[in-house]
Coordinates of N, CA and C in Angstrom, one line a residue:
M1 N 0.4 31.9 42.1 CA 0.1 32.0 40.7 C 1.1 31.1 39.9
R2 N 2.4 31.2 40.3 CA 3.4 30.4 39.6 C 3.1 28.9 39.8
K3 N 2.7 28.6 41.1 CA 2.4 27.1 41.3 C 1.2 26.6 40.5
T4 N 0.2 27.5 40.3 CA -0.9 27.1 39.5 C -0.5 26.9 38.0
M5 N 0.3 27.8 37.5 CA 0.8 27.7 36.1 C 1.6 26.5 35.9
F6 N 2.5 26.2 36.9 CA 3.3 25.0 36.9 C 2.5 23.7 36.9
F7 N 1.5 23.7 37.7 CA 0.6 22.5 37.8 C -0.1 22.3 36.5
V8 N -0.6 23.4 35.9 CA -1.3 23.3 34.6 C -0.4 22.8 33.5
L9 N 0.9 23.3 33.5 CA 1.8 22.8 32.5 C 2.1 21.4 32.7
I10 N 2.3 20.9 33.9 CA 2.6 19.5 34.2 C 1.4 18.6 33.7
V11 N 0.2 19.0 34.0 CA -1.0 18.3 33.5 C -1.1 18.2 32.0
A12 N -0.8 19.3 31.3 CA -0.8 19.3 29.9 C 0.3 18.4 29.3
L13 N 1.5 18.4 29.9 CA 2.5 17.5 29.4 C 2.2 16.1 29.6
L14 N 1.6 15.7 30.7 CA 1.1 14.4 31.0 C 0.1 13.9 30.0
A15 N -0.9 14.8 29.7 CA -1.9 14.5 28.8 C -1.4 14.3 27.4
M16 N -0.4 15.1 27.0 CA 0.2 14.9 25.7 C 1.0 13.6 25.6
S17 N 1.7 13.3 26.7 CA 2.4 12.0 26.6 C 1.5 10.8 26.7
A18 N 0.3 10.9 27.1 CA -0.6 9.8 27.2 C -1.3 9.6 25.9
L19 N -1.4 10.6 25.0 CA -2.1 10.5 23.7 C -1.6 9.3 22.9
P20 N -0.2 9.2 22.7 CA 0.2 8.0 21.9 C -0.3 6.7 22.4
T21 N -0.3 6.5 23.7 CA -0.7 5.3 24.3 C -2.2 5.0 24.0
L22 N -3.0 6.1 24.1 CA -4.4 5.9 23.9 C -4.7 5.7 22.4
A23 N -4.0 6.4 21.5 CA -4.4 6.3 20.1 C -3.7 5.1 19.5
H24 N -2.6 4.6 20.0 CA -1.8 3.6 19.4 C -1.9 2.3 20.2
S25 N -3.1 1.7 20.3 CA -3.2 0.5 21.0 C -3.6 -0.7 20.0
A26 N -3.0 -1.8 20.2 CA -3.4 -3.0 19.4 C -4.8 -3.4 19.8
T27 N -5.5 -3.9 18.8 CA -6.9 -4.4 19.1 C -6.7 -5.9 19.2
V28 N -7.0 -6.4 20.4 CA -6.8 -7.9 20.7 C -8.2 -8.5 20.8
Y29 N -8.4 -9.6 20.1 CA -9.6 -10.4 20.2 C -9.1 -11.8 20.6
D30 N -9.3 -12.1 21.9 CA -8.9 -13.3 22.5 C -10.0 -14.3 22.5
D31 N -10.5 -14.7 21.3 CA -11.7 -15.6 21.2 C -11.4 -17.0 21.8
A32 N -10.2 -17.5 21.7 CA -9.9 -18.8 22.2 C -9.4 -18.8 23.7
E33 N -9.4 -17.6 24.3 CA -9.0 -17.4 25.7 C -7.6 -18.0 26.0
F34 N -6.6 -17.7 25.1 CA -5.3 -18.1 25.3 C -4.5 -17.1 26.2
L35 N -5.0 -15.9 26.4 CA -4.3 -14.8 27.1 C -5.0 -14.5 28.4
T36 N -4.2 -14.0 29.3 CA -4.8 -13.4 30.5 C -5.2 -12.0 30.3
K37 N -6.0 -11.4 31.2 CA -6.4 -10.0 31.1 C -5.2 -9.1 31.2
E38 N -4.2 -9.5 32.0 CA -3.0 -8.7 32.0 C -2.2 -8.7 30.7
E39 N -2.2 -9.8 30.1 CA -1.5 -9.9 28.8 C -2.2 -9.2 27.7
I40 N -3.5 -9.2 27.7 CA -4.3 -8.5 26.7 C -4.0 -7.0 26.9
A41 N -4.1 -6.5 28.2 CA -3.8 -5.1 28.4 C -2.4 -4.7 28.0
Y42 N -1.4 -5.6 28.3 CA -0.1 -5.3 27.9 C 0.1 -5.2 26.4
L43 N -0.5 -6.2 25.7 CA -0.4 -6.2 24.2 C -1.1 -5.0 23.6
S44 N -2.1 -4.5 24.3 CA -2.8 -3.3 23.8 C -2.0 -2.0 23.8
E45 N -0.8 -2.1 24.4 CA -0.1 -0.8 24.6 C 1.4 -0.9 24.0
V46 N 1.7 -2.1 23.4 CA 3.1 -2.2 23.1 C 3.4 -1.8 21.6
C47 N 2.4 -1.5 20.8 CA 2.7 -1.2 19.4 C 2.0 0.1 19.0
D48 N 2.8 0.9 18.3 CA 2.3 2.1 17.6 C 1.5 1.7 16.5
C49 N 0.2 1.4 16.7 CA -0.6 0.6 15.7 C -1.3 1.5 14.7
Y50 N -1.1 2.8 14.7 CA -1.8 3.5 13.7 C -0.8 4.5 13.0
T51 N 0.5 4.1 12.9 CA 1.4 4.8 12.1 C 1.0 4.8 10.7
D52 N 0.9 6.0 10.1 CA 0.5 6.1 8.7 C -0.8 5.4 8.4
G53 N -1.7 5.3 9.3 CA -3.0 4.7 9.1 C -3.1 3.2 9.1
I54 N -2.1 2.5 9.5 CA -2.1 1.0 9.5 C -2.6 0.6 10.9
A55 N -3.6 -0.3 10.9 CA -4.2 -0.8 12.1 C -3.6 -2.2 12.3
F56 N -3.3 -2.6 13.6 CA -2.8 -3.9 13.9 C -3.9 -4.6 14.8
F57 N -4.0 -5.9 14.5 CA -5.0 -6.7 15.3 C -4.3 -8.0 15.7
V58 N -4.7 -8.5 16.8 CA -4.3 -9.8 17.3 C -5.5 -10.6 17.6
L59 N -5.6 -11.8 17.0 CA -6.8 -12.7 17.1 C -6.4 -14.1 17.5
T60 N -7.0 -14.6 18.5 CA -6.8 -16.0 18.8 C -8.0 -16.9 18.5
S61 N -7.8 -18.1 18.0 CA -8.9 -18.9 17.6 C -8.6 -20.4 17.9
A62 N -9.7 -21.1 18.1 CA -9.6 -22.6 18.5 C -9.2 -23.4 17.2
R63 N -9.3 -22.8 16.0 CA -9.0 -23.5 14.8 C -8.4 -22.6 13.8
Q64 N -7.8 -23.1 12.7 CA -7.3 -22.3 11.7 C -8.4 -21.5 11.0
M65 N -8.1 -20.2 10.7 CA -9.1 -19.3 10.1 C -8.7 -19.0 8.7
T66 N -9.7 -18.8 7.8 CA -9.5 -18.4 6.5 C -9.5 -16.8 6.5
S67 N -9.0 -16.3 5.3 CA -9.0 -14.8 5.2 C -10.4 -14.2 5.3
S68 N -11.4 -14.9 4.7 CA -12.7 -14.4 4.8 C -13.3 -14.3 6.2
Q69 N -12.9 -15.4 7.0 CA -13.4 -15.4 8.4 C -12.7 -14.3 9.2
V70 N -11.4 -14.0 8.9 CA -10.7 -13.0 9.6 C -11.4 -11.6 9.3
E71 N -11.7 -11.4 8.0 CA -12.3 -10.1 7.6 C -13.6 -9.9 8.3
R72 N -14.4 -11.0 8.3 CA -15.8 -10.8 9.0 C -15.6 -10.6 10.5
R73 N -14.7 -11.3 11.1 CA -14.6 -11.2 12.6 C -14.1 -9.8 13.0
L74 N -13.2 -9.3 12.2 CA -12.6 -8.0 12.6 C -13.2 -6.8 11.8
S75 N -14.3 -7.1 11.0 CA -14.9 -6.0 10.2 C -14.0 -5.3 9.3
I76 N -13.1 -6.0 8.6 CA -12.2 -5.4 7.7 C -12.8 -5.3 6.3
D77 N -12.7 -4.2 5.7 CA -13.3 -4.0 4.4 C -12.2 -3.2 3.5
A78 N -12.6 -2.7 2.4 CA -11.7 -2.1 1.5 C -11.1 -0.8 2.0
E79 N -11.7 -0.3 3.1 CA -11.2 1.0 3.6 C -10.3 0.7 4.8
T80 N -10.0 -0.5 5.2 CA -9.2 -0.8 6.4 C -7.8 -1.3 6.0
D81 N -6.8 -0.6 6.3 CA -5.4 -1.0 6.1 C -4.9 -1.7 7.3
A82 N -4.8 -3.0 7.3 CA -4.6 -3.7 8.5 C -3.5 -4.8 8.4
V83 N -2.9 -5.1 9.5 CA -2.0 -6.2 9.7 C -2.6 -7.1 10.9
V84 N -2.8 -8.3 10.6 CA -3.4 -9.2 11.6 C -2.5 -10.4 11.9
L85 N -2.4 -10.7 13.2 CA -1.7 -11.9 13.6 C -2.7 -12.8 14.2
V86 N -2.9 -14.0 13.6 CA -3.9 -15.0 14.2 C -3.2 -16.2 14.8
I87 N -3.5 -16.5 16.0 CA -2.9 -17.6 16.7 C -4.0 -18.7 17.0
D88 N -3.7 -19.9 16.5 CA -4.7 -21.0 16.8 C -3.9 -22.2 17.4
K89 N -4.6 -23.2 17.8 CA -4.0 -24.3 18.5 C -4.6 -25.6 18.0
Q90 N -3.8 -26.5 17.6 CA -4.2 -27.9 17.2 C -3.3 -28.9 17.8
N91 N -4.0 -29.9 18.4 CA -3.2 -31.0 19.0 C -2.1 -30.5 20.0
D92 N -2.5 -29.6 20.8 CA -1.6 -29.0 21.8 C -0.4 -28.2 21.2
T93 N -0.5 -27.9 20.0 CA 0.6 -27.1 19.3 C 0.0 -25.8 18.8
Y94 N 0.7 -24.7 19.1 CA 0.3 -23.4 18.7 C 0.8 -23.1 17.3
F95 N -0.1 -22.5 16.5 CA 0.3 -22.1 15.2 C -0.1 -20.6 15.1
Y96 N 0.6 -19.9 14.2 CA 0.3 -18.5 14.0 C 0.4 -18.1 12.5
E97 N -0.4 -17.1 12.1 CA -0.5 -16.8 10.7 C -0.7 -15.3 10.6
M98 N 0.0 -14.7 9.6 CA 0.0 -13.3 9.3 C -0.9 -13.0 8.1
F99 N -1.8 -12.0 8.3 CA -2.7 -11.5 7.2 C -2.4 -10.0 7.1
T100 N -2.4 -9.5 5.8 CA -2.3 -8.1 5.5 C -3.4 -7.7 4.5
Y101 N -3.9 -6.5 4.7 CA -5.0 -6.1 3.9 C -4.8 -4.7 3.3
N102 N -5.2 -4.5 2.1 CA -5.2 -3.2 1.4 C -3.8 -2.6 1.3
R103 N -3.7 -1.4 1.8 CA -2.4 -0.7 1.7 C -1.3 -1.4 2.5
A104 N -1.7 -2.0 3.6 CA -0.7 -2.8 4.4 C -0.1 -4.0 3.6
N105 N -0.9 -4.5 2.7 CA -0.5 -5.6 1.9 C 0.7 -5.3 1.0
E106 N 0.8 -4.0 0.7 CA 1.9 -3.5 -0.2 C 3.1 -3.1 0.5
L107 N 3.1 -3.0 1.8 CA 4.2 -2.5 2.6 C 5.2 -3.6 2.9
F108 N 4.8 -4.9 2.9 CA 5.6 -6.0 3.3 C 5.9 -6.9 2.1
S109 N 7.2 -7.1 1.8 CA 7.6 -8.0 0.8 C 7.5 -9.4 1.4
D110 N 7.6 -10.5 0.5 CA 7.5 -11.8 1.0 C 8.8 -12.1 1.8
A111 N 9.9 -11.6 1.5 CA 11.1 -11.8 2.2 C 11.0 -11.1 3.6
Q112 N 10.4 -10.0 3.7 CA 10.3 -9.3 5.0 C 9.3 -10.1 5.9
V113 N 8.2 -10.6 5.3 CA 7.3 -11.4 6.0 C 7.9 -12.6 6.6
N114 N 8.7 -13.3 5.8 CA 9.3 -14.6 6.2 C 10.3 -14.2 7.4
E115 N 11.0 -13.1 7.2 CA 12.0 -12.7 8.2 C 11.3 -12.5 9.6
M116 N 10.1 -11.9 9.6 CA 9.4 -11.6 10.8 C 8.8 -12.9 11.4
L117 N 8.2 -13.7 10.6 CA 7.6 -14.9 11.1 C 8.6 -15.9 11.6
D118 N 9.8 -16.0 11.0 CA 10.8 -16.9 11.4 C 11.8 -16.4 12.4
H119 N 11.5 -15.1 12.8 CA 12.4 -14.6 13.8 C 12.4 -15.4 15.1
P120 N 13.5 -15.7 15.7 CA 13.5 -16.6 16.9 C 12.7 -16.1 18.0
S121 N 12.7 -14.8 18.2 CA 11.9 -14.2 19.3 C 10.4 -14.4 19.1
V122 N 10.0 -14.5 17.8 CA 8.6 -14.8 17.5 C 8.3 -16.3 17.5
Y123 N 9.0 -17.0 16.7 CA 8.7 -18.4 16.5 C 8.9 -19.2 17.8
D124 N 10.0 -19.1 18.5 CA 10.3 -19.8 19.7 C 9.3 -19.5 20.8
S125 N 9.0 -18.2 20.9 CA 8.1 -17.8 22.0 C 6.7 -18.3 21.8
I126 N 6.1 -18.2 20.6 CA 4.8 -18.7 20.4 C 4.7 -20.2 20.4
K127 N 5.7 -20.8 19.8 CA 5.6 -22.3 19.8 C 5.8 -22.9 21.2
S128 N 6.5 -22.2 22.1 CA 6.7 -22.7 23.5 C 5.5 -22.3 24.4
G129 N 4.6 -21.5 23.9 CA 3.4 -21.1 24.7 C 3.5 -19.7 25.3
E130 N 4.7 -19.1 25.1 CA 4.8 -17.7 25.6 C 4.2 -16.7 24.6
L131 N 2.9 -16.7 24.5 CA 2.2 -16.0 23.4 C 2.4 -14.5 23.5
A132 N 2.3 -14.0 24.7 CA 2.4 -12.5 24.9 C 3.8 -12.0 24.4
L133 N 4.8 -12.7 24.8 CA 6.2 -12.3 24.4 C 6.3 -12.4 22.8
G134 N 5.9 -13.5 22.3 CA 6.0 -13.7 20.8 C 5.2 -12.7 20.0
V135 N 4.0 -12.4 20.5 CA 3.1 -11.3 19.8 C 3.8 -10.0 20.0
K136 N 4.3 -9.7 21.1 CA 5.0 -8.4 21.3 C 6.2 -8.2 20.3
C137 N 7.0 -9.3 20.2 CA 8.1 -9.2 19.2 C 7.6 -9.0 17.8
F138 N 6.5 -9.7 17.5 CA 6.0 -9.6 16.1 C 5.5 -8.2 15.8
L139 N 4.7 -7.7 16.8 CA 4.2 -6.3 16.6 C 5.3 -5.3 16.5
S140 N 6.4 -5.5 17.3 CA 7.5 -4.6 17.2 C 8.2 -4.6 15.8
L141 N 8.4 -5.8 15.3 CA 9.0 -5.9 14.0 C 8.2 -5.4 12.9
A142 N 6.9 -5.7 13.0 CA 6.0 -5.2 11.9 C 5.8 -3.7 12.0
Q143 N 5.7 -3.1 13.2 CA 5.6 -1.7 13.3 C 6.8 -1.0 12.8
T144 N 8.0 -1.5 13.1 CA 9.2 -1.0 12.6 C 9.2 -0.9 11.1
R145 N 8.7 -1.9 10.4 CA 8.6 -1.9 9.0 C 7.7 -0.9 8.5
V146 N 6.5 -0.7 9.2 CA 5.6 0.3 8.8 C 6.2 1.7 8.9
T147 N 6.9 1.9 10.0 CA 7.5 3.2 10.2 C 8.5 3.5 9.1
R148 N 9.3 2.5 8.8 CA 10.4 2.7 7.8 C 9.7 3.0 6.4
A149 N 8.7 2.3 6.1 CA 8.0 2.5 4.9 C 7.4 3.9 4.8
Y150 N 6.9 4.4 5.9 CA 6.4 5.8 6.0 C 7.5 6.8 5.8
E151 N 8.7 6.5 6.4 CA 9.8 7.5 6.2 C 10.3 7.4 4.8
E152 N 10.3 6.3 4.1 CA 10.7 6.2 2.7 C 9.7 6.9 1.8
Q153 N 8.4 6.9 2.2 CA 7.4 7.6 1.4 C 7.6 9.1 1.5
Q154 N 7.9 9.5 2.8 CA 8.1 10.9 3.0 C 9.4 11.4 2.2
A155 N 10.4 10.6 2.2 CA 11.6 11.0 1.5 C 11.4 11.1 0.0
K156 N 10.6 10.1 -0.5 CA 10.2 10.1 -1.9 C 9.4 11.4 -2.3
E157 N 8.5 11.7 -1.4 CA 7.7 12.9 -1.7 C 8.5 14.2 -1.7
A158 N 9.6 14.2 -0.8 CA 10.5 15.4 -0.7 C 11.3 15.5 -2.0
R159 N 11.6 14.3 -2.6 CA 12.5 14.4 -3.8 C 11.7 14.7 -5.1
E160 N 10.4 14.5 -5.0 CA 9.5 14.7 -6.2 C 9.7 16.1 -6.8
P161 N 9.6 17.2 -6.0 CA 9.8 18.5 -6.7 C 11.1 18.7 -7.5
L162 N 12.2 18.2 -6.9 CA 13.4 18.2 -7.6 C 13.4 17.4 -8.9
M163 N 12.8 16.2 -8.8 CA 12.8 15.4 -10.0 C 11.9 16.0 -11.1
I164 N 10.8 16.7 -10.6 CA 10.0 17.4 -11.6 C 10.7 18.5 -12.3
A165 N 11.5 19.3 -11.5 CA 12.2 20.4 -12.0 C 13.3 19.9 -13.0
I166 N 14.0 18.8 -12.7 CA 15.0 18.2 -13.6 C 14.4 17.7 -14.9
T167 N 13.2 17.1 -14.7 CA 12.5 16.6 -15.9 C 12.1 17.7 -16.8
A168 N 11.5 18.7 -16.2 CA 11.0 19.9 -17.0 C 12.2 20.5 -17.7
L169 N 13.3 20.7 -17.0 CA 14.5 21.3 -17.7 C 15.0 20.4 -18.8
A170 N 15.0 19.1 -18.6 CA 15.5 18.2 -19.7 C 14.5 18.3 -20.9
V171 N 13.2 18.3 -20.6 CA 12.2 18.4 -21.7 C 12.4 19.7 -22.5
A172 N 12.6 20.8 -21.7 CA 12.8 22.1 -22.3 C 14.0 22.1 -23.2
L173 N 15.1 21.5 -22.7 CA 16.3 21.5 -23.5 C 16.2 20.7 -24.8
L174 N 15.5 19.5 -24.6 CA 15.3 18.7 -25.8 C 14.3 19.3 -26.8
S175 N 13.3 20.0 -26.3 CA 12.4 20.7 -27.2 C 13.0 21.8 -27.9
G176 N 13.8 22.6 -27.2 CA 14.5 23.7 -27.8 C 15.5 23.3 -28.8
G177 N 16.3 22.2 -28.5 CA 17.3 21.7 -29.4 C 16.6 21.1 -30.6
G178 N 15.5 20.4 -30.4 CA 14.8 19.9 -31.6 C 14.2 20.9 -32.5
A179 N 13.8 22.0 -31.9 CA 13.2 23.1 -32.8 C 14.4 23.8 -33.6
V180 N 15.5 24.0 -32.9 CA 16.6 24.6 -33.6 C 17.1 23.7 -34.7
L181 N 17.2 22.4 -34.4 CA 17.6 21.4 -35.5 C 16.6 21.4 -36.6
G182 N 15.3 21.5 -36.3 CA 14.3 21.4 -37.4 C 14.5 22.6 -38.3
V183 N 14.6 23.8 -37.7 CA 14.8 25.0 -38.5 C 16.0 25.0 -39.4
F184 N 17.1 24.5 -38.8 CA 18.4 24.4 -39.5 C 18.2 23.4 -40.7
L185 N 17.6 22.3 -40.5 CA 17.4 21.3 -41.6 C 16.5 21.8 -42.7
Y186 N 15.5 22.6 -42.2 CA 14.5 23.1 -43.2 C 15.2 24.1 -44.2
Y187 N 16.0 25.1 -43.6 CA 16.6 26.0 -44.5 C 17.8 25.4 -45.2
R188 N 18.4 24.4 -44.7 CA 19.4 23.7 -45.5 C 18.8 23.0 -46.7
R189 N 17.6 22.5 -46.5 CA 16.9 21.8 -47.7 C 16.5 22.9 -48.7
K190 N 16.1 24.0 -48.3 CA 15.7 25.1 -49.2 C 16.8 25.5 -50.1
Q191 N 18.1 25.3 -49.7 CA 19.2 25.7 -50.5 C 19.4 24.8 -51.7
H192 N 18.9 23.7 -51.7 CA 19.0 22.7 -52.8 C 17.8 22.8 -53.8
G193 N 18.0 22.6 -55.1 CA 16.9 22.6 -56.0 C 16.1 21.4 -55.9
E194 N 14.9 21.4 -56.6 CA 14.1 20.2 -56.6 C 14.7 19.1 -57.4
S195 N 14.6 17.9 -56.9 CA 15.2 16.8 -57.6 C 14.4 16.5 -58.9
Y196 N 13.0 16.7 -58.8 CA 12.2 16.4 -60.0 C 11.0 17.4 -60.0
P197 N 10.9 18.2 -61.0 CA 9.8 19.2 -61.1 C 8.5 18.6 -61.5
L198 N 7.9 17.9 -60.5 CA 6.7 17.1 -60.8 C 5.5 18.0 -61.3
D199 N 5.4 19.2 -60.8 CA 4.3 20.0 -61.2 C 4.4 20.5 -62.7
R200 N 5.6 20.4 -63.3 CA 5.8 20.9 -64.7 C 5.3 19.8 -65.7
Y201 N 5.4 18.6 -65.3 CA 5.2 17.5 -66.3 C 4.0 16.6 -66.0
A202 N 3.3 16.9 -64.9 CA 2.2 16.0 -64.5 C 1.1 16.9 -63.8
T203 N -0.1 16.7 -64.2 CA -1.2 17.5 -63.6 C -2.4 16.5 -63.3
L204 N -3.2 16.9 -62.3 CA -4.3 16.1 -61.9 C -5.5 17.0 -61.7
D205 N -6.6 16.8 -62.6 CA -7.8 17.6 -62.5 C -8.9 16.6 -62.0
L206 N -9.4 16.9 -60.8 CA -10.5 16.0 -60.2 C -11.8 16.5 -60.8
T207 N -12.5 15.7 -61.6 CA -13.7 16.1 -62.2 C -15.0 15.5 -61.6
E208 N -14.8 14.5 -60.8 CA -16.0 13.8 -60.2 C -15.6 13.1 -58.9
S209 N -16.5 13.2 -57.8 CA -16.2 12.5 -56.6 C -17.5 12.0 -56.0
H210 N -17.5 10.9 -55.3 CA -18.6 10.2 -54.7 C -18.4 9.8 -53.3
D211 N -19.4 9.9 -52.4 CA -19.3 9.4 -51.1 C -20.3 8.2 -51.0
R212 N -19.8 7.1 -50.6 CA -20.6 5.9 -50.6 C -20.6 5.3 -49.2
F213 N -21.8 5.2 -48.6 CA -21.9 4.6 -47.2 C -22.1 3.1 -47.4
V214 N -21.1 2.4 -46.9 CA -21.1 0.9 -47.0 C -22.0 0.2 -46.0
G215 N -21.8 0.6 -44.8 CA -22.6 -0.1 -43.7 C -22.0 0.2 -42.3
S216 N -22.6 -0.3 -41.3 CA -22.1 -0.1 -39.9 C -22.5 -1.3 -39.1
Y217 N -21.7 -1.5 -38.0 CA -22.0 -2.6 -37.1 C -22.0 -2.0 -35.7
V218 N -23.0 -2.5 -34.9 CA -23.1 -2.1 -33.6 C -22.9 -3.3 -32.7
T219 N -22.0 -3.2 -31.7 CA -21.7 -4.2 -30.8 C -22.1 -3.8 -29.4
R220 N -22.9 -4.7 -28.8 CA -23.3 -4.4 -27.4 C -22.7 -5.5 -26.5
V221 N -22.2 -5.0 -25.4 CA -21.5 -5.9 -24.4 C -22.3 -5.7 -23.1
R222 N -22.7 -6.8 -22.5 CA -23.4 -6.7 -21.2 C -22.4 -6.9 -20.1
V223 N -22.4 -5.9 -19.2 CA -21.5 -6.0 -18.0 C -22.3 -6.2 -16.8
Q224 N -22.0 -7.3 -16.1 CA -22.7 -7.7 -14.9 C -22.1 -7.0 -13.7
S225 N -22.9 -6.4 -13.0 CA -22.5 -5.6 -11.8 C -22.6 -6.5 -10.6
N226 N -21.6 -6.4 -9.7 CA -21.6 -7.1 -8.5 C -22.3 -6.4 -7.4
S227 N -23.5 -6.8 -7.1 CA -24.4 -6.2 -6.1 C -24.2 -6.7 -4.7
G228 N -23.3 -7.7 -4.5 CA -23.1 -8.3 -3.2 C -22.2 -7.5 -2.4
G229 N -22.2 -7.8 -1.1 CA -21.3 -7.1 -0.2 C -21.9 -5.7 0.2
G230 N -21.3 -5.1 1.2 CA -21.7 -3.9 1.7 C -20.6 -3.1 2.3
G231 N -20.9 -2.0 3.0 CA -19.8 -1.2 3.6 C -18.9 -0.7 2.6
G232 N -17.6 -0.8 2.9 CA -16.6 -0.3 2.0 C -16.1 -1.2 0.9
G233 N -16.8 -2.4 0.8 CA -16.4 -3.4 -0.2 C -15.4 -4.4 0.3
R234 N -15.1 -5.3 -0.6 CA -14.2 -6.4 -0.2 C -12.7 -5.9 -0.1
A235 N -12.1 -6.4 1.0 CA -10.7 -6.0 1.1 C -9.8 -6.8 0.2
S236 N -8.6 -6.2 -0.2 CA -7.6 -6.9 -0.9 C -6.5 -7.4 0.0
G237 N -5.9 -8.5 -0.3 CA -4.9 -9.1 0.5 C -5.3 -10.4 1.0
G238 N -4.6 -10.9 2.1 CA -4.9 -12.1 2.7 C -3.8 -12.7 3.5
S239 N -3.6 -14.0 3.5 CA -2.6 -14.7 4.3 C -1.2 -14.4 3.7
R240 N -0.2 -14.2 4.5 CA 1.1 -14.0 4.1 C 2.1 -15.1 4.6
G241 N 1.5 -16.1 5.3 CA 2.4 -17.2 5.8 C 1.9 -17.7 7.1
R242 N 2.0 -19.0 7.3 CA 1.6 -19.7 8.5 C 2.8 -20.5 9.1
R243 N 2.9 -20.5 10.4 CA 4.0 -21.2 11.0 C 3.4 -22.1 12.1

């Protein structure tokens, strides 16, 4: 009985340890056939590619691709938060370009993008033809940034209740102080006499009033709707740099 329980426990632990590998695999589209099957399988397991909902893609192409072409090839729409590395080849020289879409586009500053793309382990490896190594280094750097951004967001959310409490306390103190000051000034003013008794020397009797409708203007604005596109709509973002 103990052996059976031990065996079941081992199987459960192995299954749990395999879940990150199964769920966190890079999606590789080797359209230009730059990579071997072993390299594709390797790259599919080197990155935690769905941390905080960010998907990572690797795409090879025989020519430079536009952002629209990348979106169509990878089926990226407004609901897809993605980081894409595209590798193409021109005149026997490899080039690579980073694309970010939707929420992923907000996670990377221009300085962080340049740091990743110009990192020696990325630049030297891809330019020398060691694509798998260069892509692995890029994915590692990008995933680290995503993880850090996720941790920063968690810390921010943890601080929000405290900030709300401090703000509420400050507002309460200001409101209470303002009310006390208003009452004080009101009664202080009541202690002084009127500077000029207007009601004793001047009166106004309204004997007649009229309501006159002058006119109206109606403005109509025609708003054209965009009926093109489908799915989740057009993604926001695009290229962040080419090397």
